[in-house]
Coordinates of C-alpha atoms in Angstrom, one line a residue:
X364 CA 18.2 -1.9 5.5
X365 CA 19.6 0.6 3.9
X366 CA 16.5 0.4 0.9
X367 CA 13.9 0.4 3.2
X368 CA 15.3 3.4 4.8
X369 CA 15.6 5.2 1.4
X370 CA 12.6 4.4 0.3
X371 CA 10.5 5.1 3.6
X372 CA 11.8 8.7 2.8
X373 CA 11.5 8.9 -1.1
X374 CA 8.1 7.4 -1.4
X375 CA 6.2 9.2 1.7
X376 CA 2.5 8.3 0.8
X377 CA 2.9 6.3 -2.2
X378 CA 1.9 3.4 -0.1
X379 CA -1.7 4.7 0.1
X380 CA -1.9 5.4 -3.6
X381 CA -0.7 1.7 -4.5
X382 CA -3.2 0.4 -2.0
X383 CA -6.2 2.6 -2.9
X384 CA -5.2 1.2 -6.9
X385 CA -4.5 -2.2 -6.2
X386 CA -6.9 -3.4 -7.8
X387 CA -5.9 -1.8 -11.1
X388 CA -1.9 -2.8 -10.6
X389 CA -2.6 -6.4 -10.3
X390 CA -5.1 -6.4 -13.2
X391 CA -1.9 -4.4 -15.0
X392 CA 0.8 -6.9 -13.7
X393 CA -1.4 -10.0 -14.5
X394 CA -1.9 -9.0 -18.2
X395 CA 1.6 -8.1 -18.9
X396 CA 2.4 -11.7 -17.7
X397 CA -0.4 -13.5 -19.9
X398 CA 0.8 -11.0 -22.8
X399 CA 4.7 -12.2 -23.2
X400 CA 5.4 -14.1 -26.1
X401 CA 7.4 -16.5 -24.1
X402 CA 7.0 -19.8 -22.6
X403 CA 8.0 -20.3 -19.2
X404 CA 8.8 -16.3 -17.8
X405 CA 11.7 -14.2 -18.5
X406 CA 12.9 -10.6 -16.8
X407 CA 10.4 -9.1 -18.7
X408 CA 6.9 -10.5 -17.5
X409 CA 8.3 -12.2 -14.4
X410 CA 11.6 -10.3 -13.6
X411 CA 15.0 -12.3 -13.4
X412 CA 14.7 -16.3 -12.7
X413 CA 15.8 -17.4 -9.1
X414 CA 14.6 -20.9 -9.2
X415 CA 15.8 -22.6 -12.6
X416 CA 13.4 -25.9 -12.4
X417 CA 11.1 -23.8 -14.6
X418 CA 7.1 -22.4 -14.2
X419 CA 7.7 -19.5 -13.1
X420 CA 5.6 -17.6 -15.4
X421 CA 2.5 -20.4 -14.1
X422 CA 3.4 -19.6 -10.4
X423 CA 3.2 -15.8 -11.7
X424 CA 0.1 -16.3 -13.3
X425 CA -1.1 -18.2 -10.3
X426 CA -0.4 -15.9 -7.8
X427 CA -1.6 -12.7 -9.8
X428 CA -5.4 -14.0 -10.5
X429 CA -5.4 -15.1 -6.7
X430 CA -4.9 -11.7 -5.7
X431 CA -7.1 -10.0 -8.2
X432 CA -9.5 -12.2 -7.0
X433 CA -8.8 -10.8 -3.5
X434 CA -8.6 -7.1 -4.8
X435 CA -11.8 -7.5 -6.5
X436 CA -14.0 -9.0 -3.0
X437 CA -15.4 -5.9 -0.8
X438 CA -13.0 -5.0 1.6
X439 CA -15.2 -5.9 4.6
X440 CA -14.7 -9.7 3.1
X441 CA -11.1 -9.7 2.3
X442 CA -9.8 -9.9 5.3

């Protein structure tokens, strides 16, 4: 609670910036992951592993094009 508390207060109207650049952080995000040398993810492209049965990096990938898919539709369509 604590976090979301803090960062309410730190990062008043960042929220709108991210949103209005979404587009542009996913894109970011999605070639960072396709652009790591390794395998199957690691804390660097897919931050640190929580579910050790492996494809991490694919469920990253995955998940990334889906919403720059999403980010890339008009907004009237989106939703």
């Amino acid at each position: 609670i604590w976090l979301l508390v803090a960062g309410a207060i730190l990062f008043v109207g960042l929220a709108a910036r991210l949103y209005d650049r979404h587009a542009e952080l996913v894109a970011g995000a999605l070639s960072l992951v396709e652009a790591c040398p390794c395998e199957d993810g690691c804390p660097a492209c897919v931050g640190p592993r929580v579910d050790s049965t492996g494809g991490a990096k694919r469920t990253a990938r995955r998940l990334l094009e889906m919403l720059a898919s999403e980010a890339t539709r008009p907004r009237s369509q989106a939703a």
